[in-house]
mmCIF file of C-alpha atoms and ligand atoms in Angstrom:
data_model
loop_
_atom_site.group_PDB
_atom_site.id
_atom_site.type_symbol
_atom_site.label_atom_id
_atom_site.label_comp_id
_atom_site.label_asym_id
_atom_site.label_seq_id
_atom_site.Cartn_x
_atom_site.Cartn_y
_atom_site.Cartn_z
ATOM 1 C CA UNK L 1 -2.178 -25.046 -25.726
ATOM 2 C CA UNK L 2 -5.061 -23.937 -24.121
ATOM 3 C CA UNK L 3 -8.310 -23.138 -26.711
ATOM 4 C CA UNK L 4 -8.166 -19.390 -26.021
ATOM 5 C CA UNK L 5 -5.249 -18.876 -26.249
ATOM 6 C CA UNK L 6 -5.026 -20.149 -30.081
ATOM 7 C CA UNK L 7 -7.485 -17.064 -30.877
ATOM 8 C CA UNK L 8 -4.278 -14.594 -30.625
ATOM 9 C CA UNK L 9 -1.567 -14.111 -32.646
ATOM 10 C CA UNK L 10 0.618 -13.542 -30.226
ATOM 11 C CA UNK L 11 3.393 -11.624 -32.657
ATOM 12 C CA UNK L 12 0.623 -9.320 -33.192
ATOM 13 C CA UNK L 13 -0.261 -8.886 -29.841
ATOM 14 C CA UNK L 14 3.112 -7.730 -28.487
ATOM 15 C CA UNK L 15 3.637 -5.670 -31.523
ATOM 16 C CA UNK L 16 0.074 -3.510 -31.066
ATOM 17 C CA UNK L 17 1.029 -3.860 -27.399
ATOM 18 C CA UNK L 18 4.469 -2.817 -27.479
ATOM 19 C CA UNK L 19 3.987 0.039 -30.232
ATOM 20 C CA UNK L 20 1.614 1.782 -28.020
ATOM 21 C CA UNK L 21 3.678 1.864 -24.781
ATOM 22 C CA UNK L 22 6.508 3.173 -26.413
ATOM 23 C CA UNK L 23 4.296 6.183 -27.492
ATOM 24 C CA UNK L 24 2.002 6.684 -24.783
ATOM 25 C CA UNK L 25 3.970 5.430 -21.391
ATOM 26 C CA UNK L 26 3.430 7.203 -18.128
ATOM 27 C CA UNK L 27 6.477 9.255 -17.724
ATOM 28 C CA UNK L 28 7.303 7.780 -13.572
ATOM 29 C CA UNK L 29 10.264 8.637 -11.642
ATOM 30 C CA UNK L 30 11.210 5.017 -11.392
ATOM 31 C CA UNK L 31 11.400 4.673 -14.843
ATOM 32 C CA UNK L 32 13.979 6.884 -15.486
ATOM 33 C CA UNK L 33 16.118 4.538 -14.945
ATOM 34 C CA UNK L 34 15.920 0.491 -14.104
ATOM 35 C CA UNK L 35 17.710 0.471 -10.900
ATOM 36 C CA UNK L 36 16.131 -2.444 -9.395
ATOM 37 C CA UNK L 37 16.381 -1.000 -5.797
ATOM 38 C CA UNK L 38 13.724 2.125 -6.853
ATOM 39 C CA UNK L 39 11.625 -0.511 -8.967
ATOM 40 C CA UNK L 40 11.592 -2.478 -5.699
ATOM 41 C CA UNK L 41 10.578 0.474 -3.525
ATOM 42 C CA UNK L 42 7.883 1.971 -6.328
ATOM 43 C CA UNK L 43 5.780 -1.873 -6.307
ATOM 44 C CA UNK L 44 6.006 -2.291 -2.487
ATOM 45 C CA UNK L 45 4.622 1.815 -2.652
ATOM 46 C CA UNK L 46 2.403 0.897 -5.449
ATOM 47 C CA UNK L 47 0.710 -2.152 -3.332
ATOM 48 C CA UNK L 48 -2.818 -0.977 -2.837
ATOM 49 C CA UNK L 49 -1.753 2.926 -3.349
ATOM 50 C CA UNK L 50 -2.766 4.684 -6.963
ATOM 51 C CA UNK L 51 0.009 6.222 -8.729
ATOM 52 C CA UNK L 52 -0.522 9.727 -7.951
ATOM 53 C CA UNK L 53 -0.014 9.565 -4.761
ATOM 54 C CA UNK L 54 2.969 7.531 -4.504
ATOM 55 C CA UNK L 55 4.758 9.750 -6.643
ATOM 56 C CA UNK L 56 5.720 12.337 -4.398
ATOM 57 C CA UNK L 57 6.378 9.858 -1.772
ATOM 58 C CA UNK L 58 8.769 7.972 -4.019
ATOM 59 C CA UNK L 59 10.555 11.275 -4.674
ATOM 60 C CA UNK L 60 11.363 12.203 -1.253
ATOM 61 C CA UNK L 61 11.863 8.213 -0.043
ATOM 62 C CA UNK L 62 14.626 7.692 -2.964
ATOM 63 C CA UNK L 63 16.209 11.277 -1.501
ATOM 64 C CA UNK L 64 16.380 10.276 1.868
ATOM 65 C CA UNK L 65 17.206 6.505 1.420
ATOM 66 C CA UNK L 66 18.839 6.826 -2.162
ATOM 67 C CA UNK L 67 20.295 3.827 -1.829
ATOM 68 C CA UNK L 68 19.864 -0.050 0.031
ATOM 69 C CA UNK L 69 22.812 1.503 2.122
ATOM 70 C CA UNK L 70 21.032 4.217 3.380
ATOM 71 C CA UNK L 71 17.946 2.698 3.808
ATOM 72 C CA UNK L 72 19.182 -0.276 5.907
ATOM 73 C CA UNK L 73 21.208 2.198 8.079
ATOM 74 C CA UNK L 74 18.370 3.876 8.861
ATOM 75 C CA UNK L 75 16.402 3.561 12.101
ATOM 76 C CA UNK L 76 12.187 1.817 11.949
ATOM 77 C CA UNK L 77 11.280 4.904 13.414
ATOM 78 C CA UNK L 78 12.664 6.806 10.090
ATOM 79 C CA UNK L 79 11.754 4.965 7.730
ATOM 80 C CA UNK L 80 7.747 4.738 9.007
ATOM 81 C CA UNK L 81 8.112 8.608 9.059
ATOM 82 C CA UNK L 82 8.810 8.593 5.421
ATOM 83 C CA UNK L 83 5.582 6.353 4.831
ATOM 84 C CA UNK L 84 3.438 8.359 7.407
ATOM 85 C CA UNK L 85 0.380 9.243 5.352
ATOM 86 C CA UNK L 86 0.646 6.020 2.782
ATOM 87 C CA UNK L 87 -0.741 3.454 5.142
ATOM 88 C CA UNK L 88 -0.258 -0.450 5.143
ATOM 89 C CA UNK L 89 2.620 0.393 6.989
ATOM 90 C CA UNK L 90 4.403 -3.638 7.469
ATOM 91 C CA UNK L 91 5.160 -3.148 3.839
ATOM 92 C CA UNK L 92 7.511 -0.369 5.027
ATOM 93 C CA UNK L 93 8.967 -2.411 7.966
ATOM 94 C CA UNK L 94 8.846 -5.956 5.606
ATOM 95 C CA UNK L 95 11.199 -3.621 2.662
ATOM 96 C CA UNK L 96 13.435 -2.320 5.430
ATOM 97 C CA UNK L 97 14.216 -5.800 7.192
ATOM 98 C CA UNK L 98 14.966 -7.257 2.859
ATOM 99 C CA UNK L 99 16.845 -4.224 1.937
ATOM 100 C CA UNK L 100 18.880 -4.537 5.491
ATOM 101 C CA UNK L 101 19.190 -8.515 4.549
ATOM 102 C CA UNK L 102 20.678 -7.717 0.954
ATOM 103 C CA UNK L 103 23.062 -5.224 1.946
ATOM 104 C CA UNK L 104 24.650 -8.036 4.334
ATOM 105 C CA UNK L 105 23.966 -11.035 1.874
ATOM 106 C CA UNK L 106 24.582 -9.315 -1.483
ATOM 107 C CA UNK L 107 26.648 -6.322 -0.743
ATOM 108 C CA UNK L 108 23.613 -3.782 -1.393
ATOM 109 C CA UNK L 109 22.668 -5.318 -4.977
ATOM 110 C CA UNK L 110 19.149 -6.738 -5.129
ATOM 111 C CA UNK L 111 19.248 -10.414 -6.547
ATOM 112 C CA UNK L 112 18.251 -11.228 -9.870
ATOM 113 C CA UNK L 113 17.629 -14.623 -8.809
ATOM 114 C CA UNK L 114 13.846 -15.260 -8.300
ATOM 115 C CA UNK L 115 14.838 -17.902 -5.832
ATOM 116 C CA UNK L 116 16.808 -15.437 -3.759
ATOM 117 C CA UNK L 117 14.587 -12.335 -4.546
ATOM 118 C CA UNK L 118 11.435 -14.732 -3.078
ATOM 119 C CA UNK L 119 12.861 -15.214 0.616
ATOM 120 C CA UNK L 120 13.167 -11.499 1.446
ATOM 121 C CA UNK L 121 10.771 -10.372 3.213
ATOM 122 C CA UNK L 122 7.722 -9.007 1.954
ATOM 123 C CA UNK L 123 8.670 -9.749 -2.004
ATOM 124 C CA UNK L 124 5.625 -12.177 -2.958
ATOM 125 C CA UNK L 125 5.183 -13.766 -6.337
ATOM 126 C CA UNK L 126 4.077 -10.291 -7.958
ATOM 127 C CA UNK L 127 6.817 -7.952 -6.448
ATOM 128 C CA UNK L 128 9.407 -10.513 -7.433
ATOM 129 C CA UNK L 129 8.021 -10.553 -11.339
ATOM 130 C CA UNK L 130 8.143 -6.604 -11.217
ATOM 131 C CA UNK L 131 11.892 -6.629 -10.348
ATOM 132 C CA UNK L 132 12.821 -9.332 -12.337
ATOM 133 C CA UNK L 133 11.291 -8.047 -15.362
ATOM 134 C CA UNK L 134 11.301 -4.304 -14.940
ATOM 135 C CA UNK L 135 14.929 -3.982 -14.009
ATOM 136 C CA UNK L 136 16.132 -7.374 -15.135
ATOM 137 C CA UNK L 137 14.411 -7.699 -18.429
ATOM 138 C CA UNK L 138 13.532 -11.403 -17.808
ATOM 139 C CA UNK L 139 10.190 -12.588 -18.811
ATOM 140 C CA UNK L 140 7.933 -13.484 -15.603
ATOM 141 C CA UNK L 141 4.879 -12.575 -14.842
ATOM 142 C CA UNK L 142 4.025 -9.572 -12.569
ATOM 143 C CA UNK L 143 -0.046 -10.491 -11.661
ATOM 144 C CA UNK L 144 -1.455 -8.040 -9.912
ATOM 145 C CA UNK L 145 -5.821 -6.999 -9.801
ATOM 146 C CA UNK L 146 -5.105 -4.820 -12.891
ATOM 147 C CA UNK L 147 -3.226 -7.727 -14.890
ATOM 148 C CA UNK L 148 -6.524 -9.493 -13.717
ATOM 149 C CA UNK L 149 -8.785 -7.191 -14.771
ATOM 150 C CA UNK L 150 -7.221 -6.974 -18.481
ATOM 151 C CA UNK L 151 -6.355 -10.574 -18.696
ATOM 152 C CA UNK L 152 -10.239 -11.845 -17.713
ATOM 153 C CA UNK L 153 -11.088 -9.317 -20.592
ATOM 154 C CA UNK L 154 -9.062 -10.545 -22.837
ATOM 155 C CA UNK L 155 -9.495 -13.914 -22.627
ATOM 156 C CA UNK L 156 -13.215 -13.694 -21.408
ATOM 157 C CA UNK L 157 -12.651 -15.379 -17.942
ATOM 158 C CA UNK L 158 -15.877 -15.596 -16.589
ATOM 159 C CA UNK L 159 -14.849 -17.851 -13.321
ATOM 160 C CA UNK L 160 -14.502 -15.876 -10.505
ATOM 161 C CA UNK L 161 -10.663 -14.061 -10.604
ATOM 162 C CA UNK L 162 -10.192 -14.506 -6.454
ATOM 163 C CA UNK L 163 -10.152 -18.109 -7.029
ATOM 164 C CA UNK L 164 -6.663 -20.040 -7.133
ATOM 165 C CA UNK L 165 -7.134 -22.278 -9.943
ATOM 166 C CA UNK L 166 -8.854 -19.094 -11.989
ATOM 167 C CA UNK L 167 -5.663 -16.714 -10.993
ATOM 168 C CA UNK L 168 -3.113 -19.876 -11.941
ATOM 169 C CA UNK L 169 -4.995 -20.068 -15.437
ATOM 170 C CA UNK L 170 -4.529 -15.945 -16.186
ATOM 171 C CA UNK L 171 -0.982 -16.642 -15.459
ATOM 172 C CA UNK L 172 -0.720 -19.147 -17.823
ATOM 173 C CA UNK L 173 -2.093 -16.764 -20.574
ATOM 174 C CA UNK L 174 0.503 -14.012 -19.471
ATOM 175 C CA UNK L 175 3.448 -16.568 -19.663
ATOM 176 C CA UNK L 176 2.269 -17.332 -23.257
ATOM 177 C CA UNK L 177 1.942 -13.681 -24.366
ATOM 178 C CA UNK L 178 5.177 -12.040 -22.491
ATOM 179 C CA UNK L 179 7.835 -10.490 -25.083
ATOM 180 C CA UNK L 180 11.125 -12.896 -24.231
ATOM 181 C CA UNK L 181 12.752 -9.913 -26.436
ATOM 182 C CA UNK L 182 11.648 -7.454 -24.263
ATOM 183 C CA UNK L 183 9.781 -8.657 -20.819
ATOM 184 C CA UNK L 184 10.277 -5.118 -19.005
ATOM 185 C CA UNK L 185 8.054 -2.913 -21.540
ATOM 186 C CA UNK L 186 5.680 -6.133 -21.833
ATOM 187 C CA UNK L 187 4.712 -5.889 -18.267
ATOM 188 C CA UNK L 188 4.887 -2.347 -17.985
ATOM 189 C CA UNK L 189 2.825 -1.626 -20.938
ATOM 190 C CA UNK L 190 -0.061 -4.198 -19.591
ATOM 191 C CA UNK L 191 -0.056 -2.272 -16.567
ATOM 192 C CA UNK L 192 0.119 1.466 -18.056
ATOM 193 C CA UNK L 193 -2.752 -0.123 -20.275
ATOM 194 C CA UNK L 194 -4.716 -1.509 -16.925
ATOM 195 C CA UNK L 195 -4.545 2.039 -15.474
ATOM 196 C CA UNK L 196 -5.432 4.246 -18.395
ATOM 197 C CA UNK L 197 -7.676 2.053 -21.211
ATOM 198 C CA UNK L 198 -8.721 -0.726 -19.504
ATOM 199 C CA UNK L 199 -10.144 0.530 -16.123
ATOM 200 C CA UNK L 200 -12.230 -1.219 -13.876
ATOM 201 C CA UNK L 201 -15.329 0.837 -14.548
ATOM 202 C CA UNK L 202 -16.364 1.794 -18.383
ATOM 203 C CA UNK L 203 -13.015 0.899 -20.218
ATOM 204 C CA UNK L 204 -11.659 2.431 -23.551
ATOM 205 C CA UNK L 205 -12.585 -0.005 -26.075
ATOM 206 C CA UNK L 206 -12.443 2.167 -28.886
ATOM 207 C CA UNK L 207 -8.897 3.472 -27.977
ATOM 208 C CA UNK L 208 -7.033 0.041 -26.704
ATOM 209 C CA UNK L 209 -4.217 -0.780 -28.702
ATOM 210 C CA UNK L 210 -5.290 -4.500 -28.354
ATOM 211 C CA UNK L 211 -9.092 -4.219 -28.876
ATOM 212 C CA UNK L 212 -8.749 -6.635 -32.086
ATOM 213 C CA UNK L 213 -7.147 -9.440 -29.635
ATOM 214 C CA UNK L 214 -9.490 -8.872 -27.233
ATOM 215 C CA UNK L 215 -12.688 -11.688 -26.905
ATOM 216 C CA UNK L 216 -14.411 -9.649 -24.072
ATOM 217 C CA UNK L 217 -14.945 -6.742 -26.316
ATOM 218 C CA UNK L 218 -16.116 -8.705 -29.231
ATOM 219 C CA UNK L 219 -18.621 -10.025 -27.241
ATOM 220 C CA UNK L 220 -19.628 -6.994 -25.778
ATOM 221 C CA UNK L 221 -19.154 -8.499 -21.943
ATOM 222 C CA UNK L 222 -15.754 -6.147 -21.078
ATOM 223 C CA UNK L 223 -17.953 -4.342 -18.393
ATOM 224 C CA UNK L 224 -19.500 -6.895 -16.803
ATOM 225 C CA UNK L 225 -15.624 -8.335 -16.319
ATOM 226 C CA UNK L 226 -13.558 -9.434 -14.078
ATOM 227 C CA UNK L 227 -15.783 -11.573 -12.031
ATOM 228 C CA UNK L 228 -15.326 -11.234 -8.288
ATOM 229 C CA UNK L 229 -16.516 -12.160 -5.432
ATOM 230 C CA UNK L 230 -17.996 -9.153 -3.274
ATOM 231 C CA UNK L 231 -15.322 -8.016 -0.226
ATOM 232 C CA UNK L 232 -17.390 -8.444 3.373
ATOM 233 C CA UNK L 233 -18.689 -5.197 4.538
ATOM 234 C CA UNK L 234 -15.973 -3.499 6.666
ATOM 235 C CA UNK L 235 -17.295 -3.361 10.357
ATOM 236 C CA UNK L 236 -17.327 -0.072 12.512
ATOM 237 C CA UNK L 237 -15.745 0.390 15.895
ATOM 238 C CA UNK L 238 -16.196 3.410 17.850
ATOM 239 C CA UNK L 239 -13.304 5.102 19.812
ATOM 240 C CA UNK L 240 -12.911 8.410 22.247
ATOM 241 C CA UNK L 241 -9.750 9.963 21.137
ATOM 242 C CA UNK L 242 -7.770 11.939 23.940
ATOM 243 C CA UNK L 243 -5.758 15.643 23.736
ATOM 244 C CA UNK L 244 -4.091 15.696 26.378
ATOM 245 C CA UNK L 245 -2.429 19.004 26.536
ATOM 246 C CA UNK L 246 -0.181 20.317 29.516
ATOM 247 C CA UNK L 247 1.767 23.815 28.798
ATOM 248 C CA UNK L 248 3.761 22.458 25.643
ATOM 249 C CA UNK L 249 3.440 19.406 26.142
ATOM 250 C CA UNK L 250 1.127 16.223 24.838
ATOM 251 C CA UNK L 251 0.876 12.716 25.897
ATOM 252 C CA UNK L 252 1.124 10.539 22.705
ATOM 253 C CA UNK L 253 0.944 6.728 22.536
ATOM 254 C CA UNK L 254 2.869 3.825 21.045
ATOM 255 C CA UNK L 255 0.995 1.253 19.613
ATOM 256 C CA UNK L 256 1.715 -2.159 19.672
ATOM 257 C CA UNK L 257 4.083 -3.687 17.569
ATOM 258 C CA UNK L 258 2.066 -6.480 16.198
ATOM 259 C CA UNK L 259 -1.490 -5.777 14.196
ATOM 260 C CA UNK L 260 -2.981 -2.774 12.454
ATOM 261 C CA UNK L 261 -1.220 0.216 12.651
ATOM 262 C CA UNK L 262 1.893 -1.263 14.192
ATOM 263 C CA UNK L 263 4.409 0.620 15.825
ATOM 264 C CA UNK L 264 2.891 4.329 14.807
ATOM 265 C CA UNK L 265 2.423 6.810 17.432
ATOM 266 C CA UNK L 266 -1.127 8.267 18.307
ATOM 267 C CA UNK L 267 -3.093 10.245 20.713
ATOM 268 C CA UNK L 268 -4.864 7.311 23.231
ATOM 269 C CA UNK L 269 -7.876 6.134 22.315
ATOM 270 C CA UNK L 270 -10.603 5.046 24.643
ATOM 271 C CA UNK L 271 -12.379 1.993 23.013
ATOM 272 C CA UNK L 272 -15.407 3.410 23.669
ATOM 273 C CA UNK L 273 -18.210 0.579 23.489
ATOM 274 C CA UNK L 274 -16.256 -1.575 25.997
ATOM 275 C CA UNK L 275 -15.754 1.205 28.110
ATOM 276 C CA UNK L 276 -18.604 3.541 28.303
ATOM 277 C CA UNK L 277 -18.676 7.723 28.277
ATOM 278 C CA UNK L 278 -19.102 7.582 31.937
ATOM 279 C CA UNK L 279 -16.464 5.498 32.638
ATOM 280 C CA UNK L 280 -13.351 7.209 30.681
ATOM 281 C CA UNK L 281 -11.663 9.005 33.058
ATOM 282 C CA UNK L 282 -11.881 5.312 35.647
ATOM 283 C CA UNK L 283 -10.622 3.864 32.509
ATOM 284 C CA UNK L 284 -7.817 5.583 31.252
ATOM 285 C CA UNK L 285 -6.511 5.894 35.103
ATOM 286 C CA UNK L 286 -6.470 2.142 35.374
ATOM 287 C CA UNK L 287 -4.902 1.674 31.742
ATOM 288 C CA UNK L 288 -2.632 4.532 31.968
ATOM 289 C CA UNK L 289 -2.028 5.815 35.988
ATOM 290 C CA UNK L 290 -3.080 9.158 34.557
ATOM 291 C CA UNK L 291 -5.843 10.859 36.281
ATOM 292 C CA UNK L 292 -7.660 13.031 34.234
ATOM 293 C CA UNK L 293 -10.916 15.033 33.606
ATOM 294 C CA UNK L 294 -13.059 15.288 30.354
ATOM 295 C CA UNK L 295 -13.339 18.378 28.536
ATOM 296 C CA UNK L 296 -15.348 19.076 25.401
ATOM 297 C CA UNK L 297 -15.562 17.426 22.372
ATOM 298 C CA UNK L 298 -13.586 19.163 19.642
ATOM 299 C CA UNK L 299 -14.551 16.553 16.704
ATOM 300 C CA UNK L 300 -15.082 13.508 15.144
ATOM 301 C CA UNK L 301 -12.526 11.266 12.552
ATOM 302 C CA UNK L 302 -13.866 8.780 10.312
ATOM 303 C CA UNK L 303 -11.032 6.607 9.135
ATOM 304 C CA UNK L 304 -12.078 3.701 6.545
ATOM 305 C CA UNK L 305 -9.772 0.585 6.454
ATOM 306 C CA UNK L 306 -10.190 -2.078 3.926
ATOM 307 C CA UNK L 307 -11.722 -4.404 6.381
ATOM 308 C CA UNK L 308 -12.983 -1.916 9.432
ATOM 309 C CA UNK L 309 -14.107 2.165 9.889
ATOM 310 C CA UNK L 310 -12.669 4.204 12.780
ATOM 311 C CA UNK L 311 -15.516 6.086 13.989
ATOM 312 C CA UNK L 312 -13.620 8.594 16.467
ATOM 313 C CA UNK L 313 -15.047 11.300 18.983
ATOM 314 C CA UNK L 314 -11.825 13.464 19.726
ATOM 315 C CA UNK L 315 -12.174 15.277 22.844
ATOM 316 C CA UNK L 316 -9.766 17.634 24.900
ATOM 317 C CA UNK L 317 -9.081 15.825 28.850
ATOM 318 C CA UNK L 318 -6.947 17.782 31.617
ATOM 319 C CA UNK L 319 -4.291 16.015 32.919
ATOM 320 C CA UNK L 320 -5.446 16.139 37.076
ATOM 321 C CA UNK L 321 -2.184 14.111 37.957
ATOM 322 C CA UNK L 322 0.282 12.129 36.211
ATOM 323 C CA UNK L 323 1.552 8.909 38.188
ATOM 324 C CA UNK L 324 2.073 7.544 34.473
ATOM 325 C CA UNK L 325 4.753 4.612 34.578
ATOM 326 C CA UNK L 326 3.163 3.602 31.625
ATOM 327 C CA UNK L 327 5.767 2.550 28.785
ATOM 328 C CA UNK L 328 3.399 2.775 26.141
ATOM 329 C CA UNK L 329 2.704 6.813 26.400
ATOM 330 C CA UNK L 330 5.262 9.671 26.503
ATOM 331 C CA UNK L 331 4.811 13.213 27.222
ATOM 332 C CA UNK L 332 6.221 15.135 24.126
ATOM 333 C CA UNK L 333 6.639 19.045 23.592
ATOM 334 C CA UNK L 334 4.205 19.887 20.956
ATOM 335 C CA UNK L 335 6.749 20.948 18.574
ATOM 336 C CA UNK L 336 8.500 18.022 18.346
ATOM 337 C CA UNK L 337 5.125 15.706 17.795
ATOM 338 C CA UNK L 338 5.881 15.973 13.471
ATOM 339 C CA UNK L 339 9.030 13.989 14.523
ATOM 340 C CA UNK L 340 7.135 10.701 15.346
ATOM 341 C CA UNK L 341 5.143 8.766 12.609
ATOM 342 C CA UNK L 342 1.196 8.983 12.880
ATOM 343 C CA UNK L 343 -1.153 7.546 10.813
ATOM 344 C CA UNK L 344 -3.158 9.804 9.048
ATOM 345 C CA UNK L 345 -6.706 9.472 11.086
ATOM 346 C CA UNK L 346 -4.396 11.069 14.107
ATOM 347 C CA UNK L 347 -2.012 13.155 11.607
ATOM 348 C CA UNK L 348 -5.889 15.273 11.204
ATOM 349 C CA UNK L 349 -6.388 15.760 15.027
ATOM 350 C CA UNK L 350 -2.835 17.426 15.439
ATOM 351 C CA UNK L 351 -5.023 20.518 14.371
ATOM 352 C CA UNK L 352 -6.471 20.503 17.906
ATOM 353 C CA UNK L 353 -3.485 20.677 20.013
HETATM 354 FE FE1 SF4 I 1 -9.793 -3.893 -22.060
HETATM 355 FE FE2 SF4 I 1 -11.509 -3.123 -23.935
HETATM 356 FE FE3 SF4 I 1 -8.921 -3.319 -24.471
HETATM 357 FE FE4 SF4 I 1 -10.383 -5.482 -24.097
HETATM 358 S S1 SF4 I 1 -10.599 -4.009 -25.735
HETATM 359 S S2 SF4 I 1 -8.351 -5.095 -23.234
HETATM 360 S S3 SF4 I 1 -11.777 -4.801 -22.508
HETATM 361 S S4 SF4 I 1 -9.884 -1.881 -23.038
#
């Protein structure tokens, strides 16, 4: 056994652990009850999304699609609608293509296999230990950065957390302190405890439920934990952003179905450094067989990525003539535009059509 690990009693651990949670857990909509299809759905929404804002989301996902059935009858274009707004949109196409795979595998019941669950699409290591324990009550890890975060604390990791070998090492520490008697609450309370107590920035000492376990807090270095390397700066690309408005009608775009943003609609965007303000109507003709002429600039849209900033100048452009053969952009009546899924940067210029 490793030599921090000895300092907990681990009985005593799940017991101040487990005590807590049962008084003070996050009422959720996916925990009313442990259908592993809406645990499934909540950690893919979860991924990189705080809790608040999934919630609503969730609710109206699990009415449309309250089933796998429903969900893998439905068409891409539906499903991204129902994830406009919540970005990282492949983890909405990845759950579709696994949800459409285990209704024709496994009749429409997830698998509570980890063998199985870990070939569907999009269901890495940490999605697969949510299901399995969550709505399987089997004791595997689920490590995501707030497992990290509490675990480095706990055990005072002071390696850097990014690194395999460091990550492999917290795991090992979970698998020793997981409840076998009741995995589900285990991992849900370390998480409910990640997100309330032990927060990235000035946790609760004096209110965890585990702060007499905890060797991070007894040596006063909790704050200056987890260790992490620092994320690159994101870069900034500038585009022009086109309205392109003809009686009650806009052109919209398709974007590609590979790469950021995939498959979401959009108004065209003029990458503007390549191409130049002088050059944008030349451009877009070109690109598009549209032939058009500037207008004024109605705004600008700053959209921040994790790895890249949208710096957008939105302007208005009149459509001179339309030659457009153009599969990539359709002409839509500007009351039907809420039917197509846009990400939110171009969700905030609908205001100026
Ligand atoms: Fe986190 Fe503090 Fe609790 Fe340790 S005592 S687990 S640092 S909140």
């Amino acid at each position: 056994m490793d030599e921090f690990i000895k300092h907990i009693n681990i009985w005593q651990f799940q017991e101040d652990l487990l005590t807590w949670y049962d008084k003070n857990k996050r009422e959720l909509p996916w925990r009313e009850d442990s259908d592993p299809y809406k645990v499934w759905v909540s950690e893919i929404m979860l991924q990189q999304t705080k809790v608040d804002t999934v919630i609503p989301y969730f609710e109206r996902f699990i009415r449309k699609f309250p089933s796998p059935y429903e969900l893998a009858a439905a068409s891409q274009e539906e499903v991204l609608k129902m994830w406009e707004g919540l970005g990282y949109y492949s983890r909405a196409k990845n759950l579709h293509e696994a949800v459409k795979e285990v209704v024709e595998k496994y009749d429409g019941n997830v698998p509570d296999d980890a063998e199985k669950l870990g070939t569907l699409k999009g269901v890495g290591p940490y999605t697969k230990g949510a299901i399995l324990s969550i709505a399987f009550n089997k004791p595997e890890p689920a490590i995501d950065g707030n497992v990290l975060r509490v675990f480095s604390r706990l055990f005072k990791v002071e390696d850097d957390i990014s690194k395999g070998p460091v990550k492999k090492r917290i795991e090992s520490y979970v698998k020793e302190l997981i409840s076998e008697e009741d995995p589900s609450s285990f991992n849900q309370a370390i998480m409910d405890l990640g997100a309330t107590i032990c927060t990235p920035k000035s946790p609760q000492c004096l209110l965890c439920p585990v702060n007499k376990h905890c060797l991070g807090f007894e040596e006063g270095v909790q704050e200056q934990l987890p260790v992490k390397k620092k994320a690159k700066k994101q870069k900034t690309v500038s585009y022009v952003a086109l309205i392109m408005k003809e009686k009650d009608r806009v052109i919209i775009e398709k974007r590609p179905s590979e790469g950021l943003l995939a498959d979401l609609w959009q108004f065209p965007m003029v990458p503007i450094e390549e191409v130049g303000m002088n050059h944008i109507e030349h451009w877009f003709y070109g690109e598009y067989g549209v032939e058009i002429h500037l207008q004024e600039k109605l705004g600008n849209i700053r959209h921040v990525f994790s790895h890249l900033i949208w710096d957008i100048d939105v302007y208005e452009a009149k459509i001179i003539q339309n030659e457009n053969n153009d599969t990539r952009i359709r002409m839509v009546k500007t009351d039907s535009i809420d039917d197509f899924p846009f990400p939110v940067s171009h969700q905030k210029m609908k205001a100026w059509i």
